[in-house]
mmCIF file of C-alpha atoms in Angstrom:
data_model
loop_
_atom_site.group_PDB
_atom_site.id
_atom_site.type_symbol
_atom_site.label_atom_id
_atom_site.label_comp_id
_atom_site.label_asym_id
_atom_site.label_seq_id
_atom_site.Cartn_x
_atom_site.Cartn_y
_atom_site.Cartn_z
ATOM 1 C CA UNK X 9 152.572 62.785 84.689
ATOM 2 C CA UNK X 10 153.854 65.578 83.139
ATOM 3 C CA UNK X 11 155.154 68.824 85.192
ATOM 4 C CA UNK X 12 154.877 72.337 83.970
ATOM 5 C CA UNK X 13 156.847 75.311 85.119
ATOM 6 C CA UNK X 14 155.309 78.960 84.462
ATOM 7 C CA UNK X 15 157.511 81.856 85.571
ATOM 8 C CA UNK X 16 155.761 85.435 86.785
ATOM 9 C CA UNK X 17 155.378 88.215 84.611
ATOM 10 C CA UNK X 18 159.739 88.924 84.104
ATOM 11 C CA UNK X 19 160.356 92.647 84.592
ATOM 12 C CA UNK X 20 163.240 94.214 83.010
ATOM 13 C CA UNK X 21 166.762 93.221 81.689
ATOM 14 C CA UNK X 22 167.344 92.228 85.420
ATOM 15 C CA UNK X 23 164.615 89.530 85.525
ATOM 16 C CA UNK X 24 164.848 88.078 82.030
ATOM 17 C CA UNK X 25 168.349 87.362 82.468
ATOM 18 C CA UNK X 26 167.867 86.002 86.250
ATOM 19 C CA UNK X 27 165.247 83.842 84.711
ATOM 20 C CA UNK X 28 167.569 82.907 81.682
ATOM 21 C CA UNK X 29 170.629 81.483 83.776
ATOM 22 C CA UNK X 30 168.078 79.556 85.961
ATOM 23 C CA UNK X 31 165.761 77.857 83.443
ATOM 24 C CA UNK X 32 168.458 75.383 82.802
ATOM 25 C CA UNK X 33 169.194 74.974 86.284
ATOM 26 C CA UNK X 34 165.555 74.503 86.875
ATOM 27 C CA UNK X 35 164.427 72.044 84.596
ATOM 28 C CA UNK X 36 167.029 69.972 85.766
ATOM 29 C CA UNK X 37 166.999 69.720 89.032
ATOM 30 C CA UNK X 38 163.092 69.739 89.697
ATOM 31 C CA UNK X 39 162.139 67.834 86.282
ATOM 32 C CA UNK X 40 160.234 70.158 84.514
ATOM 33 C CA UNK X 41 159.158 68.898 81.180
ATOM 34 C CA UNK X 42 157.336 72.144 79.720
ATOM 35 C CA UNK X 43 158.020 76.050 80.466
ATOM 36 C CA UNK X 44 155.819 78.771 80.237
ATOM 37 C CA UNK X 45 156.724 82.436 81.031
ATOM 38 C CA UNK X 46 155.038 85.442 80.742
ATOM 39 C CA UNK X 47 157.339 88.089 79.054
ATOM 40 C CA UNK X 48 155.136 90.896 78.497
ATOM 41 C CA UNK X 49 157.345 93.552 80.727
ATOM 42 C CA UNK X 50 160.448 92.038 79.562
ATOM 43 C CA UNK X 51 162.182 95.450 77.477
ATOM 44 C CA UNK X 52 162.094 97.404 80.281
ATOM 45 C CA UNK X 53 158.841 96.967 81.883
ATOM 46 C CA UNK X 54 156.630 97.216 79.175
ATOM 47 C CA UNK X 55 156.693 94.690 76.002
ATOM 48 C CA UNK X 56 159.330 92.088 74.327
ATOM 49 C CA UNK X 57 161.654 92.274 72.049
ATOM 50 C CA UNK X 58 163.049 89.799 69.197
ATOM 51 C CA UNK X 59 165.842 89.424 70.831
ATOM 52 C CA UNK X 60 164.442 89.403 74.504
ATOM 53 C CA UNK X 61 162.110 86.461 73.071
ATOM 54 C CA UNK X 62 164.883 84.454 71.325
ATOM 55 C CA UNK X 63 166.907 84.372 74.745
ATOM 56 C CA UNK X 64 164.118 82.549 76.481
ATOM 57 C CA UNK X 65 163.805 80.449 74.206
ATOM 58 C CA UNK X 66 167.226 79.146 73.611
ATOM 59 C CA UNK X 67 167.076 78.836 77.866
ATOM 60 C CA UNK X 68 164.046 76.335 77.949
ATOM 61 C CA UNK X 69 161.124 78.311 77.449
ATOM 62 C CA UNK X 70 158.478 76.813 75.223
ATOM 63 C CA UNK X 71 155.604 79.199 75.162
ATOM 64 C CA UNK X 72 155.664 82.467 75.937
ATOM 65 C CA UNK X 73 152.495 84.554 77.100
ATOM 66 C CA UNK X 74 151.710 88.271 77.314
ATOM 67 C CA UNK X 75 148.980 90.993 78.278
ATOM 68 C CA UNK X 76 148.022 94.386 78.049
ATOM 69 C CA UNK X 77 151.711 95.295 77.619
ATOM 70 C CA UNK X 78 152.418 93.212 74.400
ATOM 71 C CA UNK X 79 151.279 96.078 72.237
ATOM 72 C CA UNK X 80 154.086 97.899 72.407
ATOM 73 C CA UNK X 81 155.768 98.459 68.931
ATOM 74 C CA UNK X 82 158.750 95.962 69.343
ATOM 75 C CA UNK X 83 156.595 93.086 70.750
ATOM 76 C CA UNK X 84 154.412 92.923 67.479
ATOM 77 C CA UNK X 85 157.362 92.009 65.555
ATOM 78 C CA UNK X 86 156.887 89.063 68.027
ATOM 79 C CA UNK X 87 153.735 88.014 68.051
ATOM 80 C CA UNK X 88 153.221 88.259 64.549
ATOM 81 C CA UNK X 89 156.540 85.959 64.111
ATOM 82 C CA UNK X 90 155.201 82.230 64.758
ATOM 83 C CA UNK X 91 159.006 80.663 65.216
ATOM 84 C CA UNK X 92 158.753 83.098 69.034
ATOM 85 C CA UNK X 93 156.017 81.118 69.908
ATOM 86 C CA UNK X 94 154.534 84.424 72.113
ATOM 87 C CA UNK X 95 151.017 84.974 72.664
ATOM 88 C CA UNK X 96 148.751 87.752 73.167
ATOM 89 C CA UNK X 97 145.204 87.647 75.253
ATOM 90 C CA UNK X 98 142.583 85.998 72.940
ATOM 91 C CA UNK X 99 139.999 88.059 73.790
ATOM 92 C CA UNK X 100 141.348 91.197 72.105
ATOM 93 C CA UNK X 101 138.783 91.516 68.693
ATOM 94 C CA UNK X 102 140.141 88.688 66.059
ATOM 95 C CA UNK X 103 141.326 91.231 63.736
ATOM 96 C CA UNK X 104 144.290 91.834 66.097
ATOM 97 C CA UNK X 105 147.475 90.276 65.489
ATOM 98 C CA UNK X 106 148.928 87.334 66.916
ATOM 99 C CA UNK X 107 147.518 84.562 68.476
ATOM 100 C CA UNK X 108 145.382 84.194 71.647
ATOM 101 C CA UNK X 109 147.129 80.431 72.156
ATOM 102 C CA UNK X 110 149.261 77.491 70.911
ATOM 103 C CA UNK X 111 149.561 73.896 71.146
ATOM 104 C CA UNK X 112 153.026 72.605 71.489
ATOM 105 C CA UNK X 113 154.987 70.062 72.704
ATOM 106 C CA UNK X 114 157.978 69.851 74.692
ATOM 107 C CA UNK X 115 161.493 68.387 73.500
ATOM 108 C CA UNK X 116 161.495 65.878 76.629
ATOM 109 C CA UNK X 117 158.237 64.980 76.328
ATOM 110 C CA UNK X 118 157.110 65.367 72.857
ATOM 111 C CA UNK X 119 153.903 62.809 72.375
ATOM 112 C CA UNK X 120 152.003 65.435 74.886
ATOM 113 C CA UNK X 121 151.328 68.588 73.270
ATOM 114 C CA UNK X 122 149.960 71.009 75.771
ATOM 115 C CA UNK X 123 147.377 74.063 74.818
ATOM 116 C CA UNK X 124 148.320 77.234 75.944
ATOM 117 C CA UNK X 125 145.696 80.103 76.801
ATOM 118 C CA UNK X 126 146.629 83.260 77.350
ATOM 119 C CA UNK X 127 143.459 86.183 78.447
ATOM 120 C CA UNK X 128 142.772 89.387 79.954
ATOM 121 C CA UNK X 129 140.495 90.555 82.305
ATOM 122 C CA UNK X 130 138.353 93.511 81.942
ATOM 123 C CA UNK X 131 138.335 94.737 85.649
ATOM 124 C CA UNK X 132 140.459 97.953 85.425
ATOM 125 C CA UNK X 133 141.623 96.907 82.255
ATOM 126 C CA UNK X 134 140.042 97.646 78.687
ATOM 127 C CA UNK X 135 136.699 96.464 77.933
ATOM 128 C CA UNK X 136 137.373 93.816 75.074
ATOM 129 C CA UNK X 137 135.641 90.697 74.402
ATOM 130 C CA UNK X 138 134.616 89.002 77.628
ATOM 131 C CA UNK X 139 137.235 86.247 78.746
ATOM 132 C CA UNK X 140 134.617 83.618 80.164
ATOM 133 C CA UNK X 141 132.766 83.338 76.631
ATOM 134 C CA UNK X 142 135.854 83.085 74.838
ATOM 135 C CA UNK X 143 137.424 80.837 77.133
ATOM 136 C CA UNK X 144 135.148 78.174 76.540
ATOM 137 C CA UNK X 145 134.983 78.669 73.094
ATOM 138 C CA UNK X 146 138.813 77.878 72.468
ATOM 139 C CA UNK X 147 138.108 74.618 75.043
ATOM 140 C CA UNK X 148 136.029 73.463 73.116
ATOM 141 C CA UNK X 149 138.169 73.660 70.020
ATOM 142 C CA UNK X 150 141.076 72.186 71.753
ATOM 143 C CA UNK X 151 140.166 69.632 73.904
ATOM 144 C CA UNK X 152 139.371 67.113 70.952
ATOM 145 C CA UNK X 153 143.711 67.438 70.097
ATOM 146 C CA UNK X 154 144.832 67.161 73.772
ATOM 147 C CA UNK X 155 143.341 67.402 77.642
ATOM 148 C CA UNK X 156 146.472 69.604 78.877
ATOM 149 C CA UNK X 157 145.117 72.791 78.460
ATOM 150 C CA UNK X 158 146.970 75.638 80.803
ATOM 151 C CA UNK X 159 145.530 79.474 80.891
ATOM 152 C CA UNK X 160 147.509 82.810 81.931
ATOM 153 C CA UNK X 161 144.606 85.231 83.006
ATOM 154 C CA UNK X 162 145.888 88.449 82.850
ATOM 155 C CA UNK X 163 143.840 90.643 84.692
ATOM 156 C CA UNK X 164 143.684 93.150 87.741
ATOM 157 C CA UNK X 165 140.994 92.146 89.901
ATOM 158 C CA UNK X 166 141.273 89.023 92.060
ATOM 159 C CA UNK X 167 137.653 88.130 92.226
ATOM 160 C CA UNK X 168 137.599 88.342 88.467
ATOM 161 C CA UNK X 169 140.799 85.809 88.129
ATOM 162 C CA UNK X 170 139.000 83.456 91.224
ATOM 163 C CA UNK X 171 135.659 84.024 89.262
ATOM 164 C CA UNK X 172 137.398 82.535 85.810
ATOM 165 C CA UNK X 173 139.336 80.300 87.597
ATOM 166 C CA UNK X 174 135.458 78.498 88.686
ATOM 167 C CA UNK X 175 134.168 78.827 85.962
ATOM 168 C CA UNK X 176 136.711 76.627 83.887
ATOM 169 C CA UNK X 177 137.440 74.267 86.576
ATOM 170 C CA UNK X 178 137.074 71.056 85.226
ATOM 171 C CA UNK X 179 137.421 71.957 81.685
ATOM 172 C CA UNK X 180 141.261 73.152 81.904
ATOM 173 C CA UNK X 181 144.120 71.754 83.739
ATOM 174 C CA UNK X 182 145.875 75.341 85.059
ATOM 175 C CA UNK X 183 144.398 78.577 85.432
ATOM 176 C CA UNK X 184 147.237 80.914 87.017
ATOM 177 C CA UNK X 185 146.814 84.677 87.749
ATOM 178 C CA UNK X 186 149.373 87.204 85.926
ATOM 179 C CA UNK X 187 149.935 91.341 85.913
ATOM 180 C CA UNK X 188 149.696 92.304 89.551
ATOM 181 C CA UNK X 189 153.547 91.236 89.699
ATOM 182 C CA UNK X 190 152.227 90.272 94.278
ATOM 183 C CA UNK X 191 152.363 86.439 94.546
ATOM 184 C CA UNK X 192 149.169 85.029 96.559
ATOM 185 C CA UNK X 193 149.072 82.343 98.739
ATOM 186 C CA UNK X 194 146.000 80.482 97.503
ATOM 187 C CA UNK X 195 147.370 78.106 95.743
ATOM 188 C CA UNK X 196 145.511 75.141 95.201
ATOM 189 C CA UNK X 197 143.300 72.047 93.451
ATOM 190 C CA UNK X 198 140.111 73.615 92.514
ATOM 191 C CA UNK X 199 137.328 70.848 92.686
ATOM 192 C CA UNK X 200 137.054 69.362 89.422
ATOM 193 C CA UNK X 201 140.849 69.097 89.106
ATOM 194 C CA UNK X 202 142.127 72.611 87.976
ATOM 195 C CA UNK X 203 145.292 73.959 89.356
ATOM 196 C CA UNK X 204 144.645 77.890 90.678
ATOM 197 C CA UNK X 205 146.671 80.731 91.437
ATOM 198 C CA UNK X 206 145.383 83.985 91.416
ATOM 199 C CA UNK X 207 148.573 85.948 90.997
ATOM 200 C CA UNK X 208 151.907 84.122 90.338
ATOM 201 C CA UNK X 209 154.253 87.035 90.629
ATOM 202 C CA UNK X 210 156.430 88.854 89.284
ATOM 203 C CA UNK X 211 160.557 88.051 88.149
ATOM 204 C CA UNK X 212 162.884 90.909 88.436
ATOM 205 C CA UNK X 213 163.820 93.313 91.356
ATOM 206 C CA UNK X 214 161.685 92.786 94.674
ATOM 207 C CA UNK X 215 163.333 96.085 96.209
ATOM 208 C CA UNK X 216 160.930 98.154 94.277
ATOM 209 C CA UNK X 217 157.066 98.714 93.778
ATOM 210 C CA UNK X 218 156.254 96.446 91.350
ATOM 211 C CA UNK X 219 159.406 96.415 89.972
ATOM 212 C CA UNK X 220 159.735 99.804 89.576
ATOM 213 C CA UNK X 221 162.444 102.239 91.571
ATOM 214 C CA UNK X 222 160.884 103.334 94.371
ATOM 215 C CA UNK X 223 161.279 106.746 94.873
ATOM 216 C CA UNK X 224 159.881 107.498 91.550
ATOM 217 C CA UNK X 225 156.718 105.259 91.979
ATOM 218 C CA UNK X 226 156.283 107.215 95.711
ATOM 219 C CA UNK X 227 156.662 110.767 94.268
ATOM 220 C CA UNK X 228 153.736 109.384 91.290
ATOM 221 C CA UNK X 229 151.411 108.880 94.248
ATOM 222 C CA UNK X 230 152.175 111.946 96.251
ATOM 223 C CA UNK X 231 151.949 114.202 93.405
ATOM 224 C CA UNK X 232 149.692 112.737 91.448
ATOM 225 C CA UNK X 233 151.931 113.920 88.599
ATOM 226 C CA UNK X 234 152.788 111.466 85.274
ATOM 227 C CA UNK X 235 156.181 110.859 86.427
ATOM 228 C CA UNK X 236 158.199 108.550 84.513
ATOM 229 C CA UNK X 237 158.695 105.304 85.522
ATOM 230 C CA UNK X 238 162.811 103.601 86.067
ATOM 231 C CA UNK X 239 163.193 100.394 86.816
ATOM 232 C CA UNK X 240 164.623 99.158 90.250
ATOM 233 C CA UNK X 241 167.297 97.036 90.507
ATOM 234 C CA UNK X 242 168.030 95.197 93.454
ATOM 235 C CA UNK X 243 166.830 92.282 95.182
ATOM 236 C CA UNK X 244 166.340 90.105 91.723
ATOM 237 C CA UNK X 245 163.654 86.789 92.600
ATOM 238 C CA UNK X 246 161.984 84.797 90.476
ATOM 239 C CA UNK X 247 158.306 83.933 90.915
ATOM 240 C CA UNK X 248 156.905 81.091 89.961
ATOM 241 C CA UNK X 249 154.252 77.647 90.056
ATOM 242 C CA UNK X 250 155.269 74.370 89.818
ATOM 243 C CA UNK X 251 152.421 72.166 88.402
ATOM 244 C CA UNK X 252 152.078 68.471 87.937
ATOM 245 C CA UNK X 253 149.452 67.193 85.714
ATOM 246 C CA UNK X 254 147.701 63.646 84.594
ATOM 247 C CA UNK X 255 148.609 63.756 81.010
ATOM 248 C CA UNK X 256 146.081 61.353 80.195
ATOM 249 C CA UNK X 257 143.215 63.082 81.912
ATOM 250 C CA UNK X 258 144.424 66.416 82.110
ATOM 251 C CA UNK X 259 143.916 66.755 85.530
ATOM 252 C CA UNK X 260 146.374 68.630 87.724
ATOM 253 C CA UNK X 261 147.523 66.346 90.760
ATOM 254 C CA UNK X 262 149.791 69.096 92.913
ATOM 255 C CA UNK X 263 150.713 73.175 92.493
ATOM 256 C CA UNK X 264 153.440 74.241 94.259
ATOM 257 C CA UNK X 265 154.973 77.906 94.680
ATOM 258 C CA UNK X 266 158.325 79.054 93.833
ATOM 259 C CA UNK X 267 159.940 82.325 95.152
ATOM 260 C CA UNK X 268 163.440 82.384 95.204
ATOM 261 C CA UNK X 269 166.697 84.535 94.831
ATOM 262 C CA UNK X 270 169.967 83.811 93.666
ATOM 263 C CA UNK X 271 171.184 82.853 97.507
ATOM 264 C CA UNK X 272 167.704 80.339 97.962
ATOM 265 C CA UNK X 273 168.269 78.670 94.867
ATOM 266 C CA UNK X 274 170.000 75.785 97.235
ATOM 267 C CA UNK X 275 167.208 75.156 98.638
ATOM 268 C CA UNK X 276 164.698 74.601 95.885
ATOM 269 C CA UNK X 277 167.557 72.308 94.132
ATOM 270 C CA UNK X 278 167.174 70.191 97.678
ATOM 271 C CA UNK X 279 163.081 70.025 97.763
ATOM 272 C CA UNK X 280 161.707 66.988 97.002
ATOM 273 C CA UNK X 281 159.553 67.700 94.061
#
């Protein structure tokens, strides 16, 4: 069995470094063997940074995944530097750069490599290449090197993420829901033996609309007027899925949420996982 952690999209300097000091913590005391996160709002809500990247890293992270954010002007630096191990959504047109996913393996467990996805919806969102095609396309290129293969679908609708989420169960082992930063409760083993989510969450300040302050987001929708977003501040939780998965099949065996602040974090270390 091996047991992946992905964190929710982090949001800000206040939820990549809640997410750094915890990593550690995490992976210890629940026995995670690989980490994904999605950093895509890390440098103040929108994109990554070198730096921002490199501090995951060095706290546990293995891969890290993005979205519609990561083409900010910092955060191609990243994804065109292969060492940072960050993604962009696969579907974008293949001239793009950066890659659309990875197979690595993890320090504690390093004869599994695990294939990670990363896609974006076109509900609401720009109309690039459609993620169900491409999705099976990259299966089928992967699945002869390993059978853990985990997807971040970035993407605004839900029945879009629930739609993808069918339509690969059975051929990956994790489809989980990113960029609406609102955790869902439908977590859950999807027939065939996929783990689903539709949204994760979000890392970074819950005392805020999105993660955003939130008088500035309520004046936007008053006044209709192109306000300029601040982050919030307060209230810092991490968001998260715990996922256990037959490394010889590929099959996920049990998701499990994770939603915590600094004063819960007592009580995840006491679960029995």
């Amino acid at each position: 069995m091996i047991r992946i952690l992905f964190v929710g999209d982090i949001v800000g300097h206040e939820g990549l470094n809640f997410c750094a000091d915890y990593l550690p913590l995490l992976k210890r005391d629940i026995n995670v063997d690989f980490c994904i996160v999605n950093g895509e709002n890390s440098d103040a809500g929108k994109g990554i940074t070198k730096k921002q990247a490199q501090k995951l890293l060095s706290s546990g992270v293995d891969v890290i995944t993005g979205g519609n954010h990561i083409w900010q002007k910092n955060s191609i630096d990243v994804i065109e530097d292969s060492s940072l191990r960050t993604l962009r959504p696969a579907n974008y047109p293949f001239d793009k750069p950066g890659k659309g996913y990875i197979i690595h393996s993890s320090d504690s467990k390093p004869a599994n490599k695990v294939a990670v996805i990363n896609l974006q919806g076109r509900s609401f969102l720009p109309p690039i290449d459609c993620p169900f095609q491409k999705s099976i396309e990259l299966v089928d290129e992967i699945k002869n090197e390993t059978p853990i293969i985990f997807v971040d679908f970035h993407a605004e609708a839900s029945a879009e993420k629930q739609a993808l989420g069918w339509h690969l169960d059975g051929k990956v082992s994790a489809l989980v829901g990113t960029h609406t930063h609102v955790q869902t409760a439908d977590e859950r083993i999807l027939h065939k033996g996929t783990a689903y989510i539709t949204d994760v969450g979000m890392t970074g300040p819950f005392d805020s609309v999105i993660g955003m302050d939130i008088g500035t987001a309520v004046q936007r929708f008053k006044t209709q007027l192109p306000k300029y977003f601040k982050l919030a501040t307060r209230n810092i939780r991490l968001n998260g899925v715990v996922i256990s998965i037959n490394e010889n099949t590929g099959k996920a065996q049990k998701i499990t949420r994770l939603n915590f602040s600094k004063e819960d974090y007592g009580f995840i270390k006491n679960t029995q996982w």
